Structures are given as structure tokens and as C-alpha cells.
Coordinates of C-alpha atoms and ligand atoms in Angstrom, one line a residue:
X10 CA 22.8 -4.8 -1.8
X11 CA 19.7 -4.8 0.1
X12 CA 16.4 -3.5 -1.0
X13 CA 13.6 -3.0 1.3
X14 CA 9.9 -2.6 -0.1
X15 CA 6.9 -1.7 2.1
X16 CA 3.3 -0.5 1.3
X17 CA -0.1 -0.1 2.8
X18 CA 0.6 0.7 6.1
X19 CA -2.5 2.8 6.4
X20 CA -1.5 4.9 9.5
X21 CA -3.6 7.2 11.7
X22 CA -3.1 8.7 14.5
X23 CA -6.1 6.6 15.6
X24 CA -3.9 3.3 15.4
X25 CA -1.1 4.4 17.3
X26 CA 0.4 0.7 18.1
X27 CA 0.6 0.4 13.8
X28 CA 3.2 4.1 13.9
X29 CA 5.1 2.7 16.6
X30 CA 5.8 -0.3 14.8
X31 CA 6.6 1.6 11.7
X32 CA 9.8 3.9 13.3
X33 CA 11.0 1.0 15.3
X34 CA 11.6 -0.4 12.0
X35 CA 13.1 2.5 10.6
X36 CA 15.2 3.1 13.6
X37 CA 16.6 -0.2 14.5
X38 CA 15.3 -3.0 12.1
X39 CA 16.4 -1.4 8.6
X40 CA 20.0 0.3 9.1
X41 CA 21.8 -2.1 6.6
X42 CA 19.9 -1.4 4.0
X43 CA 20.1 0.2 1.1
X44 CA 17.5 1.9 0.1
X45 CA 13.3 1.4 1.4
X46 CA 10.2 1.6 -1.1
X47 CA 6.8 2.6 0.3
X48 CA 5.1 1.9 -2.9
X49 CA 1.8 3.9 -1.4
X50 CA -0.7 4.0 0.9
X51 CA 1.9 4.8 3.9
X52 CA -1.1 6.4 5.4
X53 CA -4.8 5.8 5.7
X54 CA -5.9 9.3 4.6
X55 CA -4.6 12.3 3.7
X56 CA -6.1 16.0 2.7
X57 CA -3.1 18.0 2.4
X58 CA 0.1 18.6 3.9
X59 CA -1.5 21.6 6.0
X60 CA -3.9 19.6 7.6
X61 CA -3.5 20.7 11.0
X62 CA -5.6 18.1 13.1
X63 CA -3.0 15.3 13.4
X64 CA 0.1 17.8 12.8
X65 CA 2.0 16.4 15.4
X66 CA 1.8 13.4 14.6
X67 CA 2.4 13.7 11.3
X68 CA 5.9 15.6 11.5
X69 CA 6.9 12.5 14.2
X70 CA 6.3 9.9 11.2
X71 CA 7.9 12.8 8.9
X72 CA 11.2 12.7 11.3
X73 CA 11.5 9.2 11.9
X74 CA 12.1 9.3 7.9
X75 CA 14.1 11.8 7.9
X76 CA 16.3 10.2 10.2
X77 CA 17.0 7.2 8.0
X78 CA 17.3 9.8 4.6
X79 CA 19.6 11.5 7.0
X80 CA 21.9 8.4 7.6
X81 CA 22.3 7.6 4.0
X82 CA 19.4 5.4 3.7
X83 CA 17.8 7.0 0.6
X84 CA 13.9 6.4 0.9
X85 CA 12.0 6.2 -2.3
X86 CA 7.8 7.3 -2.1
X87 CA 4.8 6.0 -4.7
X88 CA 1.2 7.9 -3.9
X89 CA -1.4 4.9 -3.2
X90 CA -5.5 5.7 -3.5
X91 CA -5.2 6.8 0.0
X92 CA -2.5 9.1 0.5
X93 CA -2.2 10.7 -3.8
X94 CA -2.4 14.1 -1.9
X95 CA 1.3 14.3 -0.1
X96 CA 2.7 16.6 -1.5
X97 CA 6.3 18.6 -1.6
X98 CA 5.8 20.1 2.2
X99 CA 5.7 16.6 3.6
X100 CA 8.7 15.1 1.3
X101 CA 10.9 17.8 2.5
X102 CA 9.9 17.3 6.6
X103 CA 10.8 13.4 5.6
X104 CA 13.8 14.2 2.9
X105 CA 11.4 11.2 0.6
X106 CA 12.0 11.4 -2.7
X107 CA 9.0 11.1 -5.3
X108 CA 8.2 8.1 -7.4
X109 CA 6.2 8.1 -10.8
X110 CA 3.1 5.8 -10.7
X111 CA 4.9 3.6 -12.5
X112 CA 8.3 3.5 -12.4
X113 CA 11.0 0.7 -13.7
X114 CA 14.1 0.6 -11.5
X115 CA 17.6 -1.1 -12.0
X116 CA 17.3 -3.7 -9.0
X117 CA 20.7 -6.1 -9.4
X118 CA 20.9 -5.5 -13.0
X119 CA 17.7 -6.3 -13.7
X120 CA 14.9 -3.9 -15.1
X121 CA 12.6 -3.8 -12.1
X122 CA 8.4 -2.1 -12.9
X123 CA 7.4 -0.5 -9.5
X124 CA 3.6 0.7 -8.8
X125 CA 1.1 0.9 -6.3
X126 CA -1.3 -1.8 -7.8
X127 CA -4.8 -0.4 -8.0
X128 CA -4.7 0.6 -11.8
X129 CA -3.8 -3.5 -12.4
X130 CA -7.5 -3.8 -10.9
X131 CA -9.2 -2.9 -14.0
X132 CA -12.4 -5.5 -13.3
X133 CA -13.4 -2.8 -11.1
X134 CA -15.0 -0.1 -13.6
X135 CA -16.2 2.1 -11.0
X136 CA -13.1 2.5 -9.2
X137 CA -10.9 3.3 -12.2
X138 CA -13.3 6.1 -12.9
X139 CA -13.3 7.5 -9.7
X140 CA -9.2 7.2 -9.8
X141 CA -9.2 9.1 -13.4
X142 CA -11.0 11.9 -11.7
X143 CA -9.3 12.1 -8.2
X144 CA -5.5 12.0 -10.3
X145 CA -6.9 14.4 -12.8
X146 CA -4.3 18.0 -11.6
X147 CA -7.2 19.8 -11.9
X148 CA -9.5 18.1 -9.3
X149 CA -6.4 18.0 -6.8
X150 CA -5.6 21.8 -7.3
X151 CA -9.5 22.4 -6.2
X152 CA -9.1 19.7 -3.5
X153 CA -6.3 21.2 -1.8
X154 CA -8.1 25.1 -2.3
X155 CA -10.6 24.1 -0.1
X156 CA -10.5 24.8 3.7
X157 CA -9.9 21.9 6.2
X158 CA -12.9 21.8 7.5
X159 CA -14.6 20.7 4.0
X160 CA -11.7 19.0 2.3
X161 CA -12.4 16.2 5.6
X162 CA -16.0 16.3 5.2
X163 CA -15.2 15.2 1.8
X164 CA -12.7 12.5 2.5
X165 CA -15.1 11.4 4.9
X166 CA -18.0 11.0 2.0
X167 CA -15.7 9.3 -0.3
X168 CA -13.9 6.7 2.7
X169 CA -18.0 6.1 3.0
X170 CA -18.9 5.8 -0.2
X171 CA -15.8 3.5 -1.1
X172 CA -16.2 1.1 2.0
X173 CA -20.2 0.8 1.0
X174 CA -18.7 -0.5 -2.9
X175 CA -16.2 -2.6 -2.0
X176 CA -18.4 -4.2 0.4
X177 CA -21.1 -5.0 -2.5
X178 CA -18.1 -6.4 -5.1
X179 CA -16.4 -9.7 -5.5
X180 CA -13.6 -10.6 -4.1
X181 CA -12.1 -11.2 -7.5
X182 CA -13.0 -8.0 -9.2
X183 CA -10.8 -6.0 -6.7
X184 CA -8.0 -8.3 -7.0
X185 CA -5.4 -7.7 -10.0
X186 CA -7.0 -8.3 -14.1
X187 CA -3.4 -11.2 -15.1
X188 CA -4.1 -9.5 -18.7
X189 CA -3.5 -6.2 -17.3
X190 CA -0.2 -7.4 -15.4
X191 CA 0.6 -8.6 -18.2
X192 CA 0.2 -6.0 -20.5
X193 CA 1.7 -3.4 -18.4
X194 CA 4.7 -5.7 -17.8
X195 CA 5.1 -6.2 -21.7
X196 CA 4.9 -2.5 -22.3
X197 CA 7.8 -1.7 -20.0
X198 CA 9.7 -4.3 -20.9
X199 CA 10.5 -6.0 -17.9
X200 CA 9.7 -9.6 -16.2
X201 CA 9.5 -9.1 -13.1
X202 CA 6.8 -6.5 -11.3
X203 CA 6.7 -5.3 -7.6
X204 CA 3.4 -3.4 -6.1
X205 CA 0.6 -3.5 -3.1
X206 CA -2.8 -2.4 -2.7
X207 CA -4.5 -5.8 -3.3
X208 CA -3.3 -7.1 0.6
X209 CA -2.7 -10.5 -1.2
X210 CA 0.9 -10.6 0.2
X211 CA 2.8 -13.7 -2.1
X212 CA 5.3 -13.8 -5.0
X213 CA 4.1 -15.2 -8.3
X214 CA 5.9 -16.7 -10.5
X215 CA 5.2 -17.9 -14.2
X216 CA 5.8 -17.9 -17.8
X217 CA 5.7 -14.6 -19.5
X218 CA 6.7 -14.6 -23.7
X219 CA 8.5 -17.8 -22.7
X220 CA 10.6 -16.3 -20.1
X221 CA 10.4 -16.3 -16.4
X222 CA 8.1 -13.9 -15.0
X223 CA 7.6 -12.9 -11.3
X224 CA 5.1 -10.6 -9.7
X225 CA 5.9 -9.6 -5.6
X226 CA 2.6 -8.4 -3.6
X227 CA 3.3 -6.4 -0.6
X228 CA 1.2 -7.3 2.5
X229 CA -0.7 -5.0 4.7
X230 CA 0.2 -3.6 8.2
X231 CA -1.6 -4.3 11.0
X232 CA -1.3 -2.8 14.6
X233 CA 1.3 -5.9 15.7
X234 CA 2.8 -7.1 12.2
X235 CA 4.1 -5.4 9.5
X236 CA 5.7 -6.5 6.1
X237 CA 8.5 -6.4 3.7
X238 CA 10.0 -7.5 0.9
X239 CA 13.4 -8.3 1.0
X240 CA 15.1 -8.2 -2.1
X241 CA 19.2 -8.8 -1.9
X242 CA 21.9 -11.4 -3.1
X243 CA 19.7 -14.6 -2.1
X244 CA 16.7 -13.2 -3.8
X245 CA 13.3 -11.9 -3.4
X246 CA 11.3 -12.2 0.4
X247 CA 8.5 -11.8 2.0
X248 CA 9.1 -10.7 5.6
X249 CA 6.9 -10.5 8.8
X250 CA 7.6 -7.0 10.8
X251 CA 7.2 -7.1 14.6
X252 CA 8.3 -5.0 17.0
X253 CA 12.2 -5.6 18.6
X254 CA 11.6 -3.1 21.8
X255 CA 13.5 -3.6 25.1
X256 CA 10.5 -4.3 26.4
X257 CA 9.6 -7.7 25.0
Ligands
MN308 MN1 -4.3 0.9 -1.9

């Protein structure tokens, strides 16, 4: 059994080097496995699943998905803080299947808690309010009611807003609260912990109620490297992603 987990590839369009390494992985690199993980952030923004200005290319990431679905490959999804707002049209165009925010899995037999990682941040008091309130049903309904036009101007405010904070704050306070892991870990009942968000790509392990504890961060994407976590017979990886073209 092989178990592929990805997260925070923050695509756009913009970035098109960062997509194309993204479906030669799904095409060539991932065929074995048996099932993928994007525990969130998969893209760097999104408004809706109507938004018409990068449609196209959109539907090619949607397709390259639904390819691998479409082989067997089942592919499991997690909303991150950037991309909460994909919603049923896009799962269907990529045949993903929805995750809970927090999730535990059977992963070999063992009891496996899946999330994206930004509630584990809890130093950081103004983001955890601002997540309440852009999670809340309600606030997404009105969200997604809103034309295009002002539902970007808004995402636009917010990316602005966000960048200016996290500027301003230590690194530390946006980095995971080890109570909170702890906690959240204790409450589902499990010992081991898989999630992004934090770009701190490593696998921690230590001493949890007197058992062996381990927590996997996902890395990042950039244009040239990706990143996965392997997780099959000879245990839990972190991988390096680059592309395998014809033309290297
Ligand atoms: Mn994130």
C-alpha cells in the first residue's frame, strides 16, 4: 500500500511552471499509488467554482485529476485558508472526494488524524477569528451570492490585509501551538498526525502519554519542486517533486 499526501501547492494560472509540475505528477510520477491527499491549499485562491477568469485553466487542473480518479487512483481533498470555497461543481469536473477538516483515517492499521494545519496555529488570535468567520455557512452562502467582479475585489482586500499581518507577527506565532497538537491528537485518539499550512516540511517524533507520537508536515510547492509524503510498507517520507519530462 502506498499513500501519497500533498498540500499547499498554491496554484494560479500566474505560476504556470508550478501546474505543470503538478499533472506531470499526476500523470506519470503517481500511477502506483493508492490513493493521494491534498490536505488543502491546492490552489492559491479561490471565489467560487463559477469564476470565469481562469476557467480554462481551472478545468485542465480539474481533468488532470480526473484522470488519475478515473484510473482507480481515488483522490481524497481537505479545504485549506485559501481555497475553503471549492465547492461540489469543481469535485465533480476532478471526480475528488471531500474531506472533513479533520478527519482520522485507517493508514496500515493504524488510526491516522488528517487536517490542514492552520487551526493547530492558535498563537495567532487574529487569524483564528478571521477563520471562525470566513467557515461560518452563512458568510460563505453570502460570499458566493456576490457577483465576480466583487467577490475578487474582496479576495483581493483580504490576500492584502493577510500578507500586511503576517508580515508584522513572529515567526513562532504562525507556526503550530505543541499543546494544541497535542490536544487535538488526544481528543481523537490517535498518535500519529499528518497536515500542512505551516511550510515547515519535517516529521516529528516524540513522546505522547508515554507512547510514540509522530507529527508529518507537508512542504510547499514551488515553481521547480514539489513535495510529498510517502507513506507505504517502509514507513513515512518526505519526498522532493521535480519534473520527469522528455525534455530534461
Ligand atoms: Mn494554508
Amino acid at each position: 500500500m502506498t499513500t501519497l499526501f500533498i498540500s499547499d501547492l498554491h496554484l494560479e494560472s500566474a505560476h504556470p511552471a508550478r501546474t505543470a509540475l503538478l499533472l506531470d505528477f499526476l500523470s506519470r510520477q503517481i500511477q502506483s499509488a493508492d490513493a493521494l491527499y491534498i490536505l488543502g491549499d491546492l490552489f492559491e485562491a479561490w471565489i467560487g467554482d463559477d469564476d470565469d477568469a481562469d476557467a480554462e485553466w481551472g478545468l485542465t487542473v480539474a481533468a488532470a485529476l480526473q484522470t488519475l480518479t478515473g484510473s482507480g487512483v481515488p483522490v481524497f481533498f481537505l479545504h485549506g485558508n485559501r481555497d475553503f470555497l471549492i465547492g461540489e461543481r469543481f469535485a465533480a469536473a476532478a471526480g475528488i472526494q471531500f474531506l472533513l477538516e479533520s478527519v482520522v483515517i485507517d493508514l496500515a492499521g493504524e488510526p491516522v488524524l488528517l487536517l490542514h494545519g492552520d487551526t493547530l496555529c492558535t498563537d495567532d488570535v487574529d487569524y483564528q477569528a478571521f477563520r471562525t468567520q470566513v467557515r461560518h455557512p452563512v458568510w460563505q452562502t453570502q460570499m458566493l451570492a456576490l457577483p465576480l467582479a466583487q467577490r475578487r475585489a474582496l479576495a483581493g482586500q483580504l490576500r492584502e490585509t493577510s500578507r500586511q499581518a503576517t508580515g508584522q507577527k513572529a515567526a513562532e506565532i504562525m507556526d503550530v501551538n505543541q499543546a494544541e497538537v497535542e490536544r487535538v491528537m488526544r481528543h481523537h485518539g490517535v498518535r500519529r498526525l499528518i497536515h500542512g499550512h505551516t511550510h515547515r516540511p519535517a516529521i516529528h517524533n516524540w513522546t505522547l502519554d508515554g507512547q510514540p507520537a509522530r507529527r508529518a508536515v507537508l512542504g510547499d510547492w514551488q515553481d521547480e519542486q514539489g513535495s510529498v509524503l510517502r507513506c507505504d510498507e517502509l514507513g513515512w517520507r518526505l519526498e522532493s517533486i521535480v519534473r520527469s519530462g522528455a525534455d530534461q
